[in-house]
PDB file of C-alpha atoms in Angstrom:
ATOM      1  CA  MET A   1       0.000   0.000   0.000  1.00 47.00           C
ATOM      2  CA  THR A   2       1.407   3.374  -0.973  1.00 51.00           C
ATOM      3  CA  ALA A   3       2.003   6.103   1.590  1.00 51.00           C
ATOM      4  CA  ALA A   4      -0.751   8.157  -0.043  1.00 67.00           C
ATOM      5  CA  THR A   5      -3.421   5.540   0.701  1.00 79.00           C
ATOM      6  CA  ARG A   6      -2.364   4.067   4.032  1.00 90.00           C
ATOM      7  CA  LEU A   7      -5.814   4.501   5.558  1.00 92.00           C
ATOM      8  CA  ILE A   8      -8.103   3.239   2.788  1.00 90.00           C
ATOM      9  CA  SER A   9     -11.313   1.711   4.217  1.00 86.00           C
ATOM     10  CA  ARG A  10     -10.579   2.881   7.765  1.00 94.00           C
ATOM     11  CA  LEU A  11     -13.186   4.766   9.758  1.00 96.00           C
ATOM     12  CA  THR A  12     -11.609   7.502  11.841  1.00 97.00           C
ATOM     13  CA  LEU A  13     -13.094   9.641  14.590  1.00 98.00           C
ATOM     14  CA  VAL A  14     -11.615  13.079  15.247  1.00 98.00           C
ATOM     15  CA  THR A  15     -12.853  15.236  18.112  1.00 97.00           C
ATOM     16  CA  GLY A  16     -12.354  18.986  18.204  1.00 91.00           C
ATOM     17  CA  LYS A  17     -13.557  22.111  19.963  1.00 81.00           C
ATOM     18  CA  TYR A  18     -14.774  24.580  17.352  1.00 65.00           C
ATOM     19  CA  MET A  19     -12.678  22.559  14.874  1.00 72.00           C
ATOM     20  CA  GLN A  20      -9.794  24.710  13.707  1.00 71.00           C
ATOM     21  CA  TRP A  21      -6.181  24.316  12.749  1.00 79.00           C
ATOM     22  CA  ILE A  22      -4.856  21.154  14.402  1.00 88.00           C
ATOM     23  CA  GLY A  23      -8.175  19.251  14.468  1.00 92.00           C
ATOM     24  CA  ARG A  24      -9.109  20.382  10.974  1.00 93.00           C
ATOM     25  CA  ALA A  25      -5.633  19.626   9.628  1.00 93.00           C
ATOM     26  CA  VAL A  26      -5.810  16.126  11.135  1.00 95.00           C
ATOM     27  CA  CYS A  27      -9.148  15.516   9.411  1.00 96.00           C
ATOM     28  CA  GLN A  28      -7.774  16.729   6.085  1.00 95.00           C
ATOM     29  CA  ARG A  29      -4.643  14.581   6.285  1.00 95.00           C
ATOM     30  CA  LEU A  30      -6.561  11.468   7.313  1.00 96.00           C
ATOM     31  CA  ALA A  31      -8.971  11.960   4.409  1.00 96.00           C
ATOM     32  CA  SER A  32      -6.097  12.512   1.975  1.00 95.00           C
ATOM     33  CA  GLU A  33      -4.813   9.042   2.901  1.00 95.00           C
ATOM     34  CA  GLY A  34      -8.158   7.391   2.180  1.00 95.00           C
ATOM     35  CA  ALA A  35      -9.829   7.385   5.588  1.00 96.00           C
ATOM     36  CA  SER A  36     -13.523   8.015   6.131  1.00 96.00           C
ATOM     37  CA  VAL A  37     -13.694  10.706   8.797  1.00 97.00           C
ATOM     38  CA  VAL A  38     -16.277  11.367  11.491  1.00 98.00           C
ATOM     39  CA  VAL A  39     -15.788  15.023  12.396  1.00 97.00           C
ATOM     40  CA  ALA A  40     -17.060  15.443  15.969  1.00 97.00           C
ATOM     41  CA  ASP A  41     -17.327  18.916  17.450  1.00 96.00           C
ATOM     42  CA  ILE A  42     -19.416  20.717  20.039  1.00 95.00           C
ATOM     43  CA  SER A  43     -20.341  23.106  17.223  1.00 94.00           C
ATOM     44  CA  GLU A  44     -22.448  21.570  14.454  1.00 95.00           C
ATOM     45  CA  GLU A  45     -21.576  24.460  12.157  1.00 94.00           C
ATOM     46  CA  SER A  46     -17.859  23.959  12.686  1.00 94.00           C
ATOM     47  CA  ALA A  47     -18.125  20.183  12.183  1.00 95.00           C
ATOM     48  CA  ASN A  48     -20.000  20.627   8.907  1.00 95.00           C
ATOM     49  CA  GLU A  49     -17.566  23.279   7.712  1.00 94.00           C
ATOM     50  CA  THR A  50     -14.665  20.896   8.270  1.00 95.00           C
ATOM     51  CA  MET A  51     -16.448  17.922   6.707  1.00 96.00           C
ATOM     52  CA  VAL A  52     -17.352  19.624   3.417  1.00 94.00           C
ATOM     53  CA  GLY A  53     -13.692  20.485   2.842  1.00 93.00           C
ATOM     54  CA  LEU A  54     -12.465  16.892   3.049  1.00 95.00           C
ATOM     55  CA  GLN A  55     -11.254  14.866   0.084  1.00 91.00           C
ATOM     56  CA  ASN A  56     -13.853  12.198  -0.700  1.00 87.00           C
ATOM     57  CA  ASP A  57     -12.897  10.663  -4.044  1.00 86.00           C
ATOM     58  CA  LEU A  58     -10.907   7.657  -2.830  1.00 84.00           C
ATOM     59  CA  ARG A  59     -12.314   4.144  -2.679  1.00 84.00           C
ATOM     60  CA  GLY A  60     -15.095   3.697  -0.141  1.00 83.00           C
ATOM     61  CA  GLN A  61     -14.782   7.126   1.406  1.00 91.00           C
ATOM     62  CA  GLY A  62     -17.738   8.693   3.194  1.00 93.00           C
ATOM     63  CA  HIS A  63     -17.478  11.431   5.810  1.00 97.00           C
ATOM     64  CA  MET A  64     -19.960  12.653   8.391  1.00 96.00           C
ATOM     65  CA  ALA A  65     -20.277  15.480  10.892  1.00 97.00           C
ATOM     66  CA  ALA A  66     -21.457  14.898  14.447  1.00 97.00           C
ATOM     67  CA  VAL A  67     -22.068  16.977  17.545  1.00 97.00           C
ATOM     68  CA  VAL A  68     -20.440  15.925  20.806  1.00 97.00           C
ATOM     69  CA  ASP A  69     -19.608  17.437  24.171  1.00 97.00           C
ATOM     70  CA  VAL A  70     -16.511  15.455  25.115  1.00 97.00           C
ATOM     71  CA  SER A  71     -16.904  16.375  28.780  1.00 97.00           C
ATOM     72  CA  SER A  72     -20.285  14.583  28.932  1.00 98.00           C
ATOM     73  CA  LYS A  73     -20.327  10.790  29.207  1.00 98.00           C
ATOM     74  CA  GLU A  74     -23.866  10.667  27.854  1.00 98.00           C
ATOM     75  CA  SER A  75     -22.927  12.748  24.806  1.00 98.00           C
ATOM     76  CA  VAL A  76     -19.821  10.663  24.108  1.00 98.00           C
ATOM     77  CA  LYS A  77     -21.750   7.382  24.463  1.00 97.00           C
ATOM     78  CA  LYS A  78     -24.430   8.663  22.090  1.00 97.00           C
ATOM     79  CA  LEU A  79     -21.791   9.527  19.494  1.00 97.00           C
ATOM     80  CA  VAL A  80     -19.886   6.241  19.688  1.00 97.00           C
ATOM     81  CA  THR A  81     -23.045   4.108  19.549  1.00 96.00           C
ATOM     82  CA  ARG A  82     -24.268   6.091  16.544  1.00 95.00           C
ATOM     83  CA  ILE A  83     -21.276   5.155  14.388  1.00 96.00           C
ATOM     84  CA  GLN A  84     -19.444   1.947  13.616  1.00 92.00           C
ATOM     85  CA  PRO A  85     -16.486   1.394  15.964  1.00 94.00           C
ATOM     86  CA  PRO A  86     -13.691   3.556  14.492  1.00 96.00           C
ATOM     87  CA  SER A  87     -10.362   1.866  13.853  1.00 95.00           C
ATOM     88  CA  VAL A  88      -8.665   5.240  14.454  1.00 97.00           C
ATOM     89  CA  CYS A  89      -9.542   7.889  17.021  1.00 97.00           C
ATOM     90  CA  VAL A  90      -7.807  11.253  17.465  1.00 97.00           C
ATOM     91  CA  ASN A  91      -8.681  13.221  20.616  1.00 96.00           C
ATOM     92  CA  ALA A  92      -7.992  16.803  19.518  1.00 94.00           C
ATOM     93  CA  ALA A  93     -10.625  18.672  21.548  1.00 94.00           C
ATOM     94  CA  GLY A  94      -9.086  21.195  23.899  1.00 92.00           C
ATOM     95  CA  ILE A  95      -9.610  24.641  25.397  1.00 93.00           C
ATOM     96  CA  THR A  96      -7.656  27.257  27.335  1.00 90.00           C
ATOM     97  CA  GLN A  97      -8.831  29.628  30.050  1.00 92.00           C
ATOM     98  CA  ASP A  98      -5.587  31.246  31.079  1.00 91.00           C
ATOM     99  CA  HIS A  99      -4.822  33.274  34.180  1.00 92.00           C
ATOM    100  CA  PHE A 100      -2.137  33.514  36.791  1.00 94.00           C
ATOM    101  CA  LEU A 101      -2.353  31.044  39.660  1.00 94.00           C
ATOM    102  CA  LEU A 102      -3.214  33.688  42.269  1.00 95.00           C
ATOM    103  CA  ASN A 103      -6.174  34.988  40.276  1.00 95.00           C
ATOM    104  CA  MET A 104      -7.552  31.893  38.562  1.00 95.00           C
ATOM    105  CA  GLU A 105     -11.208  31.158  39.182  1.00 96.00           C
ATOM    106  CA  GLU A 106     -12.050  27.623  40.277  1.00 97.00           C
ATOM    107  CA  ASP A 107     -14.594  27.171  37.495  1.00 97.00           C
ATOM    108  CA  HIS A 108     -11.947  28.100  34.887  1.00 96.00           C
ATOM    109  CA  PHE A 109      -9.669  25.418  36.293  1.00 97.00           C
ATOM    110  CA  ASP A 110     -12.492  22.873  36.377  1.00 98.00           C
ATOM    111  CA  ARG A 111     -13.705  23.564  32.833  1.00 97.00           C
ATOM    112  CA  VAL A 112     -10.283  23.077  31.273  1.00 97.00           C
ATOM    113  CA  ILE A 113      -9.811  19.806  33.169  1.00 98.00           C
ATOM    114  CA  GLN A 114     -13.297  18.638  32.131  1.00 98.00           C
ATOM    115  CA  VAL A 115     -12.759  19.228  28.423  1.00 97.00           C
ATOM    116  CA  ASN A 116      -9.065  18.435  28.022  1.00 97.00           C
ATOM    117  CA  LEU A 117      -8.512  15.594  30.479  1.00 98.00           C
ATOM    118  CA  LYS A 118     -11.922  14.136  31.272  1.00 98.00           C
ATOM    119  CA  GLY A 119     -12.879  14.473  27.611  1.00 97.00           C
ATOM    120  CA  SER A 120      -9.824  12.480  26.523  1.00 97.00           C
ATOM    121  CA  PHE A 121     -10.656   9.823  29.107  1.00 97.00           C
ATOM    122  CA  LEU A 122     -14.300   9.501  28.049  1.00 98.00           C
ATOM    123  CA  ILE A 123     -13.530   9.300  24.325  1.00 97.00           C
ATOM    124  CA  THR A 124     -10.626   6.872  24.808  1.00 96.00           C
ATOM    125  CA  GLN A 125     -12.694   4.633  27.079  1.00 96.00           C
ATOM    126  CA  ALA A 126     -15.767   4.612  24.842  1.00 97.00           C
ATOM    127  CA  VAL A 127     -13.832   3.860  21.658  1.00 96.00           C
ATOM    128  CA  ALA A 128     -11.769   1.128  23.315  1.00 95.00           C
ATOM    129  CA  GLN A 129     -14.924  -0.480  24.731  1.00 95.00           C
ATOM    130  CA  ALA A 130     -16.611  -0.388  21.316  1.00 95.00           C
ATOM    131  CA  LEU A 131     -13.628  -1.976  19.585  1.00 94.00           C
ATOM    132  CA  VAL A 132     -13.364  -4.752  22.179  1.00 93.00           C
ATOM    133  CA  ALA A 133     -17.117  -5.406  22.039  1.00 94.00           C
ATOM    134  CA  CYS A 134     -17.080  -5.900  18.265  1.00 93.00           C
ATOM    135  CA  GLY A 135     -13.934  -8.032  18.311  1.00 92.00           C
ATOM    136  CA  ALA A 136     -11.886  -5.598  16.237  1.00 89.00           C
ATOM    137  CA  PRO A 137      -8.415  -7.026  15.574  1.00 82.00           C
ATOM    138  CA  LYS A 138      -6.692  -3.674  16.024  1.00 86.00           C
ATOM    139  CA  GLY A 139      -7.229  -0.002  16.633  1.00 92.00           C
ATOM    140  CA  SER A 140      -5.281   3.198  17.084  1.00 95.00           C
ATOM    141  CA  ILE A 141      -6.118   5.852  19.663  1.00 97.00           C
ATOM    142  CA  ILE A 142      -4.209   9.120  19.594  1.00 97.00           C
ATOM    143  CA  THR A 143      -4.442  11.863  22.196  1.00 97.00           C
ATOM    144  CA  VAL A 144      -3.257  15.409  21.609  1.00 96.00           C
ATOM    145  CA  GLY A 145      -1.391  16.616  24.665  1.00 96.00           C
ATOM    146  CA  SER A 146       1.015  19.549  24.786  1.00 94.00           C
ATOM    147  CA  ILE A 147       4.647  20.217  25.577  1.00 92.00           C
ATOM    148  CA  VAL A 148       3.227  22.585  28.211  1.00 93.00           C
ATOM    149  CA  GLY A 149       2.152  19.483  30.118  1.00 94.00           C
ATOM    150  CA  LYS A 150       5.832  18.568  30.504  1.00 93.00           C
ATOM    151  CA  VAL A 151       7.490  21.935  31.078  1.00 91.00           C
ATOM    152  CA  GLY A 152       4.677  24.203  32.302  1.00 91.00           C
ATOM    153  CA  ASN A 153       3.868  27.684  31.032  1.00 87.00           C
ATOM    154  CA  LEU A 154       3.173  31.056  32.593  1.00 87.00           C
ATOM    155  CA  GLY A 155      -0.522  31.603  33.301  1.00 91.00           C
ATOM    156  CA  GLN A 156      -1.567  28.086  32.314  1.00 93.00           C
ATOM    157  CA  VAL A 157      -1.702  26.042  35.511  1.00 96.00           C
ATOM    158  CA  ASN A 158      -5.028  24.506  34.461  1.00 97.00           C
ATOM    159  CA  TYR A 159      -3.991  23.807  30.869  1.00 96.00           C
ATOM    160  CA  ALA A 160      -0.588  22.400  31.899  1.00 97.00           C
ATOM    161  CA  ALA A 161      -2.201  20.150  34.497  1.00 97.00           C
ATOM    162  CA  SER A 162      -4.801  18.904  32.015  1.00 98.00           C
ATOM    163  CA  LYS A 163      -2.243  18.084  29.348  1.00 97.00           C
ATOM    164  CA  ALA A 164       0.109  16.395  31.821  1.00 97.00           C
ATOM    165  CA  GLY A 165      -2.876  14.265  32.737  1.00 97.00           C
ATOM    166  CA  VAL A 166      -3.588  13.456  29.093  1.00 97.00           C
ATOM    167  CA  GLU A 167      -0.047  12.135  28.661  1.00 97.00           C
ATOM    168  CA  GLY A 168      -0.314  10.055  31.832  1.00 96.00           C
ATOM    169  CA  LEU A 169      -3.693   8.712  30.728  1.00 96.00           C
ATOM    170  CA  THR A 170      -2.264   7.666  27.379  1.00 96.00           C
ATOM    171  CA  LYS A 171       0.765   5.923  28.843  1.00 94.00           C
ATOM    172  CA  THR A 172      -1.460   4.029  31.260  1.00 94.00           C
ATOM    173  CA  ALA A 173      -4.149   3.062  28.754  1.00 90.00           C
ATOM    174  CA  VAL A 174      -1.754   1.414  26.277  1.00 71.00           C
ATOM    175  CA  TRP A 175      -4.662  -0.303  24.559  1.00 68.00           C
ATOM    176  CA  ASP A 176      -3.369  -2.006  21.386  1.00 76.00           C
ATOM    177  CA  SER A 177      -1.991   1.244  19.975  1.00 89.00           C
ATOM    178  CA  CYS A 178      -2.453   4.304  22.181  1.00 95.00           C
ATOM    179  CA  ASN A 179      -0.049   7.214  21.768  1.00 96.00           C
ATOM    180  CA  CYS A 180       0.186  10.887  22.647  1.00 97.00           C
ATOM    181  CA  VAL A 181       1.313  13.758  20.418  1.00 96.00           C
ATOM    182  CA  LEU A 182       2.828  16.761  22.204  1.00 95.00           C
ATOM    183  CA  PRO A 183       2.656  19.935  20.102  1.00 91.00           C
ATOM    184  CA  GLY A 184       4.820  22.897  20.998  1.00 86.00           C
ATOM    185  CA  PHE A 185       3.799  26.407  20.066  1.00 76.00           C
ATOM    186  CA  ILE A 186       1.755  25.865  16.904  1.00 75.00           C
ATOM    187  CA  SER A 187       0.248  28.795  14.977  1.00 70.00           C
ATOM    188  CA  THR A 188      -3.394  28.469  16.005  1.00 64.00           C
ATOM    189  CA  PRO A 189      -6.098  30.815  17.322  1.00 62.00           C
ATOM    190  CA  MET A 190      -5.340  29.345  20.761  1.00 61.00           C
ATOM    191  CA  THR A 191      -1.694  30.487  20.724  1.00 62.00           C
ATOM    192  CA  GLU A 192      -2.680  33.875  19.321  1.00 65.00           C
ATOM    193  CA  LYS A 193      -4.079  34.608  22.784  1.00 62.00           C
ATOM    194  CA  VAL A 194      -0.712  33.927  24.438  1.00 58.00           C
ATOM    195  CA  PRO A 195       1.322  37.127  25.064  1.00 60.00           C
ATOM    196  CA  GLU A 196       4.358  37.486  22.796  1.00 63.00           C
ATOM    197  CA  LYS A 197       6.703  37.644  25.791  1.00 57.00           C
ATOM    198  CA  VAL A 198       5.540  34.180  26.830  1.00 53.00           C
ATOM    199  CA  ILE A 199       6.428  32.619  23.472  1.00 57.00           C
ATOM    200  CA  ASP A 200      10.193  32.778  23.174  1.00 59.00           C
ATOM    201  CA  LYS A 201      10.922  31.618  19.638  1.00 57.00           C
ATOM    202  CA  SER A 202      14.626  31.653  20.451  1.00 54.00           C
ATOM    203  CA  LEU A 203      13.981  28.487  22.439  1.00 58.00           C
ATOM    204  CA  VAL A 204      12.973  26.752  19.201  1.00 60.00           C
ATOM    205  CA  PRO A 205      16.018  25.793  17.104  1.00 61.00           C
ATOM    206  CA  LEU A 206      13.927  25.715  13.930  1.00 64.00           C
ATOM    207  CA  GLY A 207      13.286  29.416  14.517  1.00 61.00           C
ATOM    208  CA  ARG A 208       9.549  29.549  13.857  1.00 67.00           C
ATOM    209  CA  MET A 209       6.151  28.705  15.232  1.00 70.00           C
ATOM    210  CA  GLY A 210       4.887  25.323  14.112  1.00 72.00           C
ATOM    211  CA  GLU A 211       2.281  24.844  11.445  1.00 72.00           C
ATOM    212  CA  PRO A 212      -0.159  21.949  11.855  1.00 72.00           C
ATOM    213  CA  GLU A 213       2.611  19.406  11.204  1.00 85.00           C
ATOM    214  CA  VAL A 214       1.020  17.639  14.145  1.00 91.00           C
ATOM    215  CA  ALA A 215      -1.401  16.180  11.594  1.00 94.00           C
ATOM    216  CA  ASP A 216       1.408  14.332   9.817  1.00 94.00           C
ATOM    217  CA  VAL A 217       2.419  12.646  13.071  1.00 96.00           C
ATOM    218  CA  CYS A 218      -1.199  11.682  13.757  1.00 96.00           C
ATOM    219  CA  VAL A 219      -1.452  10.044  10.321  1.00 96.00           C
ATOM    220  CA  PHE A 220       1.739   8.079  10.983  1.00 96.00           C
ATOM    221  CA  LEU A 221       0.384   6.868  14.332  1.00 96.00           C
ATOM    222  CA  SER A 222      -2.920   5.961  12.653  1.00 96.00           C
ATOM    223  CA  SER A 223      -1.247   3.751  10.075  1.00 95.00           C
ATOM    224  CA  ASP A 224       0.391   0.335  10.156  1.00 93.00           C
ATOM    225  CA  ASP A 225       3.749   2.100   9.893  1.00 94.00           C
ATOM    226  CA  SER A 226       3.507   2.637  13.665  1.00 94.00           C
ATOM    227  CA  ARG A 227       2.327  -0.896  14.513  1.00 91.00           C
ATOM    228  CA  TYR A 228       5.159  -1.440  17.039  1.00 93.00           C
ATOM    229  CA  ILE A 229       4.641   1.857  18.857  1.00 94.00           C
ATOM    230  CA  THR A 230       2.323   2.226  21.841  1.00 94.00           C
ATOM    231  CA  GLY A 231       2.336   4.172  25.092  1.00 93.00           C
ATOM    232  CA  SER A 232       4.672   6.708  23.520  1.00 95.00           C
ATOM    233  CA  SER A 233       4.733  10.507  23.540  1.00 96.00           C
ATOM    234  CA  ILE A 234       6.010  12.203  20.413  1.00 95.00           C
ATOM    235  CA  GLU A 235       7.054  15.842  20.670  1.00 94.00           C
ATOM    236  CA  VAL A 236       6.329  18.128  17.725  1.00 92.00           C
ATOM    237  CA  THR A 237       8.054  21.212  19.072  1.00 86.00           C
ATOM    238  CA  GLY A 238      10.728  22.324  16.605  1.00 82.00           C
ATOM    239  CA  LYS A 239      13.382  21.352  19.157  1.00 72.00           C
ATOM    240  CA  LEU A 240      16.386  19.104  18.729  1.00 48.00           C
TER     241      LEU A 240
END
């Protein structure tokens, strides 16, 4: 099978929060390799907008948009039971609600944990249960963490804690193929909110903010090329 069609006939589920940049790029790259993509977002408009832009001319392809609140077990269960068990799942839903530790509101801390960490848990659990129940021979679950979960970042105690948890969750799950991607500072609407003084590009040897190259790593981890990799964290940070 050529690299361009590594995911022919595979159903993939991608979750996002107002699907932009990383989540959307992941959907596009998966579709370009032949996958059928379920675009799951809390915003129906955003999910549909992503879906209509996906390549759909490869054998057996068929995409769909779905609404899901990843922080709700009921919503996640409804989504997973609605579709066939996906052989690939990418947890890309995430939010930020930044503030300094001394001034952070408890509900801002809780909401970030609910979406980023609890959401990854609920999606990972539901997909793994569905695959086991149907006797699927294999499956690939990918979580999107952050380098901030390893090194911390000013004003992001909630986000850093949630993403550290996502990495720990992934390493502990190790179900068939379960891996975590750790983006650095990627050019997204989320990082546009981060003050310039916080993002020191001099710390990045490649000398630039990342583009959604994270999607390329997700495709690799979704394919048989990564069949001997599980429980791993792969940094996409522009660092040596």
